[in-house]
């Protein structure tokens, strides 16, 4: 896992803003977050061999992040302590429907550089899978995708948060994951565009295996010549902050364990649904057991569902 980590400062609120813009919150939490950390934590709940390559500040928030990762079994030897700035911070507000908005102050994430990728590659064997997102500088994302693919890693790119250059990144990954709104932005098409049309256009634009998350509508993908669509059961949403990251982490963990791609998407769908029903933005081992009960096979056991 290569990318971003934040200390998330989460305020839960239910009232509309007053004329003065003042809202009283119901409760507050500080949590380890950031798209890469959330996905790494969810992978670690299935497979304890995950490594996170990122930057944090040399501050208390950095210590908090490192401690949270150690507790979950994520290897941190790829994390660089940045003396020049603070650990990234996500200022998150969650409403009573579980929907959220975030102000992200990148901090050390903004200093994560292509040289950091080169340094890691020189000192370590390439992993089987590398997972990237756009929450760190684009030159770093491009260097990571290029270098690790050259070394034989399967590169999975979450095209989020979407940006003006996102379309040019589609060819850099083996699997590209994005949501409906992001896909329509990248392709410059209306939001009501047919899902299969979107996936075909993403494939034509360079995405080898495009995966389109549809929220309550589940997920759809083009895998080789196969159109795959998996529905999801409805759930009561408590906090949707880590839904996409947990989806991504579970999909990659299932792929790494050799499951057929449609089953990987089925497991990922269940993970995204489950994490919406809890305050944490990533999965625990107990959550994985619940997911496995729901999907009917072990994520770590490739003999089931082949």
Tab-separated table of C-alpha atoms in Angstrom:
chain	number	residue	atom	x	y	z
A	1	UNK	CA	0.000	0.000	0.000
A	2	UNK	CA	1.503	3.311	-1.107
A	3	UNK	CA	0.028	6.714	-0.341
A	4	UNK	CA	-1.690	8.810	2.279
A	5	UNK	CA	-2.209	8.741	6.038
A	6	UNK	CA	-4.097	11.260	8.135
A	7	UNK	CA	-5.202	11.768	11.682
A	8	UNK	CA	-8.971	12.116	11.221
A	9	UNK	CA	-10.719	14.538	13.572
A	10	UNK	CA	-14.352	13.478	13.256
A	11	UNK	CA	-17.322	15.519	14.458
A	12	UNK	CA	-20.782	13.946	14.362
A	13	UNK	CA	-23.626	16.430	14.071
A	14	UNK	CA	-27.323	16.419	13.379
A	15	UNK	CA	-28.506	20.013	13.349
A	16	UNK	CA	-28.601	22.361	10.407
A	17	UNK	CA	-26.202	25.298	10.510
A	18	UNK	CA	-27.525	28.426	12.193
A	19	UNK	CA	-27.407	31.841	10.574
A	20	UNK	CA	-23.969	32.289	12.120
A	21	UNK	CA	-22.777	28.939	10.738
A	22	UNK	CA	-22.600	27.385	14.202
A	23	UNK	CA	-23.438	23.688	14.621
A	24	UNK	CA	-23.489	21.741	17.886
A	25	UNK	CA	-22.015	18.267	17.531
A	26	UNK	CA	-23.216	15.046	19.134
A	27	UNK	CA	-19.754	13.539	19.685
A	28	UNK	CA	-16.107	13.707	18.597
A	29	UNK	CA	-13.527	11.045	17.737
A	30	UNK	CA	-9.908	11.046	16.603
A	31	UNK	CA	-9.061	8.138	14.353
A	32	UNK	CA	-6.250	6.942	12.149
A	33	UNK	CA	-7.323	7.662	8.586
A	34	UNK	CA	-6.359	8.609	5.070
A	35	UNK	CA	-7.294	6.546	2.031
A	36	UNK	CA	-4.156	4.404	2.017
A	37	UNK	CA	-4.224	3.738	5.755
A	38	UNK	CA	-7.903	2.748	5.677
A	39	UNK	CA	-7.288	0.295	2.856
A	40	UNK	CA	-4.127	-1.083	4.503
A	41	UNK	CA	-5.984	-1.676	7.783
A	42	UNK	CA	-8.742	-3.523	5.930
A	43	UNK	CA	-6.226	-5.685	4.053
A	44	UNK	CA	-4.431	-6.456	7.320
A	45	UNK	CA	-7.678	-7.786	8.768
A	46	UNK	CA	-7.462	-10.530	6.119
A	47	UNK	CA	-3.719	-10.766	5.432
A	48	UNK	CA	-1.157	-9.607	8.029
A	49	UNK	CA	1.664	-9.169	5.476
A	50	UNK	CA	0.605	-5.702	4.267
A	51	UNK	CA	3.165	-2.859	4.271
A	52	UNK	CA	2.311	0.840	4.166
A	53	UNK	CA	4.686	3.229	2.384
A	54	UNK	CA	3.898	6.833	3.326
A	55	UNK	CA	4.990	9.946	5.261
A	56	UNK	CA	3.959	11.239	8.676
A	57	UNK	CA	5.235	14.156	10.697
A	58	UNK	CA	7.593	13.878	13.658
A	59	UNK	CA	4.770	14.846	15.985
A	60	UNK	CA	2.211	13.354	18.369
A	61	UNK	CA	-0.204	12.708	15.517
A	62	UNK	CA	2.516	10.745	13.729
A	63	UNK	CA	3.066	8.698	16.888
A	64	UNK	CA	-0.677	8.082	17.045
A	65	UNK	CA	-0.711	6.837	13.441
A	66	UNK	CA	2.293	4.534	13.930
A	67	UNK	CA	0.749	3.103	17.092
A	68	UNK	CA	-2.571	2.430	15.358
A	69	UNK	CA	-0.816	0.654	12.489
A	70	UNK	CA	1.276	-1.497	14.837
A	71	UNK	CA	-1.846	-2.460	16.759
A	72	UNK	CA	-3.442	-3.744	13.547
A	73	UNK	CA	-0.308	-5.540	12.346
A	74	UNK	CA	0.524	-3.272	9.404
A	75	UNK	CA	4.268	-3.144	8.683
A	76	UNK	CA	5.554	0.441	9.048
A	77	UNK	CA	9.171	0.168	7.886
A	78	UNK	CA	8.154	2.044	4.719
A	79	UNK	CA	6.872	5.071	6.648
A	80	UNK	CA	9.120	8.134	6.618
A	81	UNK	CA	9.142	10.618	9.492
A	82	UNK	CA	9.000	14.131	8.039
A	83	UNK	CA	10.859	16.786	10.047
A	84	UNK	CA	9.586	19.661	7.886
A	85	UNK	CA	5.856	19.525	8.529
A	86	UNK	CA	3.027	17.946	10.506
A	87	UNK	CA	1.171	14.703	9.959
A	88	UNK	CA	-1.737	15.001	7.533
A	89	UNK	CA	-5.078	15.899	9.093
A	90	UNK	CA	-8.599	15.187	7.914
A	91	UNK	CA	-11.241	17.441	9.461
A	92	UNK	CA	-14.392	15.353	8.976
A	93	UNK	CA	-18.037	16.201	9.667
A	94	UNK	CA	-20.576	13.364	9.623
A	95	UNK	CA	-24.319	14.032	9.585
A	96	UNK	CA	-27.153	11.857	10.919
A	97	UNK	CA	-27.465	10.082	7.567
A	98	UNK	CA	-23.813	9.003	7.785
A	99	UNK	CA	-22.781	11.240	4.885
A	100	UNK	CA	-19.686	13.352	5.339
A	101	UNK	CA	-17.603	16.222	4.114
A	102	UNK	CA	-13.892	16.600	4.746
A	103	UNK	CA	-11.255	19.303	4.796
A	104	UNK	CA	-7.889	17.590	4.314
A	105	UNK	CA	-4.669	19.382	5.260
A	106	UNK	CA	-2.039	17.196	3.527
A	107	UNK	CA	0.937	17.983	5.754
A	108	UNK	CA	3.557	15.256	5.285
A	109	UNK	CA	1.460	13.645	2.531
A	110	UNK	CA	2.290	16.648	0.370
A	111	UNK	CA	6.029	15.904	0.702
A	112	UNK	CA	5.682	12.252	-0.343
A	113	UNK	CA	7.936	12.254	-3.407
A	114	UNK	CA	9.106	10.073	-6.310
A	115	UNK	CA	12.462	9.832	-4.517
A	116	UNK	CA	10.664	8.130	-1.618
A	117	UNK	CA	9.423	5.502	-4.080
A	118	UNK	CA	12.899	5.013	-5.512
A	119	UNK	CA	14.351	4.612	-2.026
A	120	UNK	CA	11.802	1.987	-1.073
A	121	UNK	CA	12.279	0.031	-4.311
A	122	UNK	CA	16.048	-0.051	-3.865
A	123	UNK	CA	15.775	-1.443	-0.328
A	124	UNK	CA	12.908	-3.941	-0.687
A	125	UNK	CA	11.659	-6.745	-2.899
A	126	UNK	CA	8.635	-5.723	-4.983
A	127	UNK	CA	5.264	-6.747	-3.525
A	128	UNK	CA	2.750	-8.842	-5.462
A	129	UNK	CA	0.180	-6.013	-5.311
A	130	UNK	CA	0.571	-2.246	-5.015
A	131	UNK	CA	-2.454	-0.080	-4.194
A	132	UNK	CA	-2.445	3.636	-5.015
A	133	UNK	CA	-4.777	6.613	-4.807
A	134	UNK	CA	-4.615	10.323	-5.677
A	135	UNK	CA	-4.339	11.702	-2.131
A	136	UNK	CA	-0.587	12.272	-2.574
A	137	UNK	CA	1.238	14.240	-5.311
A	138	UNK	CA	0.599	12.926	-8.830
A	139	UNK	CA	4.298	12.623	-9.777
A	140	UNK	CA	4.661	10.191	-6.858
A	141	UNK	CA	1.634	8.180	-7.970
A	142	UNK	CA	3.007	7.990	-11.515
A	143	UNK	CA	6.477	6.950	-10.341
A	144	UNK	CA	5.041	4.264	-8.063
A	145	UNK	CA	2.761	2.839	-10.741
A	146	UNK	CA	5.539	2.793	-13.325
A	147	UNK	CA	8.315	1.409	-11.131
A	148	UNK	CA	6.299	-1.313	-9.458
A	149	UNK	CA	4.719	-2.455	-12.722
A	150	UNK	CA	8.184	-2.706	-14.253
A	151	UNK	CA	9.120	-4.957	-11.335
A	152	UNK	CA	6.126	-7.244	-11.898
A	153	UNK	CA	3.695	-5.963	-9.257
A	154	UNK	CA	-0.021	-5.806	-10.018
A	155	UNK	CA	-0.971	-2.135	-9.638
A	156	UNK	CA	-4.453	-1.218	-8.387
A	157	UNK	CA	-5.304	2.483	-8.674
A	158	UNK	CA	-8.193	4.137	-6.861
A	159	UNK	CA	-8.848	7.229	-8.980
A	160	UNK	CA	-9.852	9.307	-5.960
A	161	UNK	CA	-9.918	12.149	-5.135
A	162	UNK	CA	-10.491	12.715	-8.839
A	163	UNK	CA	-8.491	15.474	-10.541
A	164	UNK	CA	-8.028	17.105	-13.945
A	165	UNK	CA	-5.210	14.715	-14.913
A	166	UNK	CA	-7.049	11.561	-13.869
A	167	UNK	CA	-7.750	10.341	-17.414
A	168	UNK	CA	-4.031	10.243	-18.205
A	169	UNK	CA	-3.488	7.813	-15.312
A	170	UNK	CA	-5.840	5.098	-16.569
A	171	UNK	CA	-3.103	3.315	-18.544
A	172	UNK	CA	-0.734	3.135	-15.572
A	173	UNK	CA	-2.612	0.473	-13.593
A	174	UNK	CA	-3.815	-3.096	-14.012
A	175	UNK	CA	-7.066	-2.397	-12.133
A	176	UNK	CA	-8.686	1.043	-11.850
A	177	UNK	CA	-11.399	1.635	-9.232
A	178	UNK	CA	-13.639	4.705	-9.204
A	179	UNK	CA	-17.193	5.656	-8.337
A	180	UNK	CA	-19.957	6.748	-10.678
A	181	UNK	CA	-19.454	10.471	-10.229
A	182	UNK	CA	-15.678	10.157	-10.669
A	183	UNK	CA	-16.114	8.116	-13.841
A	184	UNK	CA	-18.489	10.668	-15.349
A	185	UNK	CA	-16.050	13.449	-14.467
A	186	UNK	CA	-13.089	11.638	-16.036
A	187	UNK	CA	-15.030	10.871	-19.215
A	188	UNK	CA	-16.900	14.212	-19.270
A	189	UNK	CA	-20.310	12.579	-19.649
A	190	UNK	CA	-23.658	13.023	-17.842
A	191	UNK	CA	-24.300	11.274	-14.519
A	192	UNK	CA	-27.134	9.238	-16.040
A	193	UNK	CA	-24.812	7.527	-18.549
A	194	UNK	CA	-25.330	3.754	-18.726
A	195	UNK	CA	-22.911	1.757	-16.557
A	196	UNK	CA	-21.764	-0.552	-19.353
A	197	UNK	CA	-21.190	2.462	-21.603
A	198	UNK	CA	-19.034	4.021	-18.865
A	199	UNK	CA	-16.995	0.866	-18.348
A	200	UNK	CA	-16.459	0.440	-22.087
A	201	UNK	CA	-15.332	4.052	-22.410
A	202	UNK	CA	-12.928	3.621	-19.473
A	203	UNK	CA	-11.500	0.502	-21.143
A	204	UNK	CA	-11.074	2.381	-24.433
A	205	UNK	CA	-9.343	5.221	-22.536
A	206	UNK	CA	-6.742	2.798	-21.195
A	207	UNK	CA	-8.140	1.118	-18.070
A	208	UNK	CA	-7.297	-2.582	-18.399
A	209	UNK	CA	-9.802	-3.669	-15.733
A	210	UNK	CA	-12.182	-0.817	-14.810
A	211	UNK	CA	-14.221	-1.242	-11.616
A	212	UNK	CA	-17.146	1.093	-10.992
A	213	UNK	CA	-18.595	1.374	-7.470
A	214	UNK	CA	-22.260	2.371	-7.434
A	215	UNK	CA	-22.985	3.009	-3.742
A	216	UNK	CA	-26.284	1.349	-2.888
A	217	UNK	CA	-26.321	-0.068	-6.427
A	218	UNK	CA	-23.340	-2.334	-5.773
A	219	UNK	CA	-20.453	-2.615	-8.220
A	220	UNK	CA	-19.859	-3.276	-11.918
A	221	UNK	CA	-16.653	-4.096	-13.792
A	222	UNK	CA	-15.126	-5.269	-17.042
A	223	UNK	CA	-12.742	-8.147	-16.381
A	224	UNK	CA	-11.271	-9.472	-19.596
A	225	UNK	CA	-14.272	-9.974	-21.879
A	226	UNK	CA	-16.671	-10.406	-18.959
A	227	UNK	CA	-19.112	-7.798	-17.673
A	228	UNK	CA	-19.482	-8.368	-13.920
A	229	UNK	CA	-22.200	-6.772	-11.804
A	230	UNK	CA	-22.795	-7.467	-8.108
A	231	UNK	CA	-25.647	-5.996	-6.069
A	232	UNK	CA	-25.398	-5.063	-2.402
A	233	UNK	CA	-27.860	-5.425	0.449
A	234	UNK	CA	-29.094	-2.144	2.009
A	235	UNK	CA	-27.726	-1.093	5.392
A	236	UNK	CA	-28.206	1.589	8.036
A	237	UNK	CA	-25.399	4.094	7.443
A	238	UNK	CA	-23.509	5.340	10.496
A	239	UNK	CA	-20.366	6.612	8.796
A	240	UNK	CA	-19.577	6.265	5.087
A	241	UNK	CA	-16.045	7.726	5.381
A	242	UNK	CA	-14.134	4.478	4.765
A	243	UNK	CA	-16.599	2.602	2.574
A	244	UNK	CA	-14.616	2.959	-0.648
A	245	UNK	CA	-11.288	2.263	1.059
A	246	UNK	CA	-12.600	-0.878	2.768
A	247	UNK	CA	-14.108	-2.017	-0.535
A	248	UNK	CA	-10.712	-1.523	-2.173
A	249	UNK	CA	-8.721	-3.248	0.564
A	250	UNK	CA	-11.001	-6.279	0.653
A	251	UNK	CA	-11.010	-6.604	-3.133
A	252	UNK	CA	-7.200	-6.579	-3.212
A	253	UNK	CA	-6.909	-9.022	-0.297
A	254	UNK	CA	-9.245	-11.443	-2.087
A	255	UNK	CA	-7.332	-11.024	-5.361
A	256	UNK	CA	-4.023	-11.652	-3.581
A	257	UNK	CA	-5.450	-14.883	-2.182
A	258	UNK	CA	-6.361	-16.072	-5.665
A	259	UNK	CA	-10.153	-15.817	-5.638
A	260	UNK	CA	-12.032	-15.413	-8.950
A	261	UNK	CA	-12.634	-11.754	-9.714
A	262	UNK	CA	-16.459	-11.826	-9.349
A	263	UNK	CA	-16.029	-13.265	-5.834
A	264	UNK	CA	-13.492	-10.553	-5.034
A	265	UNK	CA	-16.092	-7.945	-5.945
A	266	UNK	CA	-18.751	-9.734	-3.937
A	267	UNK	CA	-16.547	-9.713	-0.834
A	268	UNK	CA	-15.578	-6.076	-1.414
A	269	UNK	CA	-19.230	-5.084	-1.726
A	270	UNK	CA	-19.997	-6.675	1.617
A	271	UNK	CA	-16.989	-4.933	3.195
A	272	UNK	CA	-18.108	-1.516	1.968
A	273	UNK	CA	-21.626	-2.166	3.236
A	274	UNK	CA	-20.401	-3.346	6.636
A	275	UNK	CA	-18.005	-0.469	7.287
A	276	UNK	CA	-20.834	2.010	6.658
A	277	UNK	CA	-22.623	0.558	9.683
A	278	UNK	CA	-19.805	1.297	12.177
A	279	UNK	CA	-17.872	4.362	13.332
A	280	UNK	CA	-14.408	3.073	12.297
A	281	UNK	CA	-13.346	3.656	8.689
A	282	UNK	CA	-11.694	0.255	8.212
A	283	UNK	CA	-12.282	-3.416	8.945
A	284	UNK	CA	-11.295	-5.562	11.923
A	285	UNK	CA	-10.742	-9.322	12.009
A	286	UNK	CA	-14.203	-9.654	13.586
A	287	UNK	CA	-15.650	-7.752	10.619
A	288	UNK	CA	-13.895	-10.139	8.225
A	289	UNK	CA	-15.523	-13.110	9.934
A	290	UNK	CA	-18.883	-11.399	9.522
A	291	UNK	CA	-18.157	-10.763	5.837
A	292	UNK	CA	-17.161	-14.391	5.329
A	293	UNK	CA	-20.376	-15.574	6.974
A	294	UNK	CA	-22.357	-13.355	4.610
A	295	UNK	CA	-20.556	-14.393	1.395
A	296	UNK	CA	-20.168	-18.057	2.312
A	297	UNK	CA	-16.430	-18.553	1.849
A	298	UNK	CA	-13.119	-17.736	3.528
A	299	UNK	CA	-11.224	-14.810	2.054
A	300	UNK	CA	-7.944	-16.531	2.873
A	301	UNK	CA	-9.007	-19.932	1.497
A	302	UNK	CA	-8.693	-20.155	-2.286
A	303	UNK	CA	-10.055	-23.705	-2.374
A	304	UNK	CA	-13.552	-22.305	-1.830
A	305	UNK	CA	-15.387	-20.798	-4.767
A	306	UNK	CA	-12.857	-21.761	-7.439
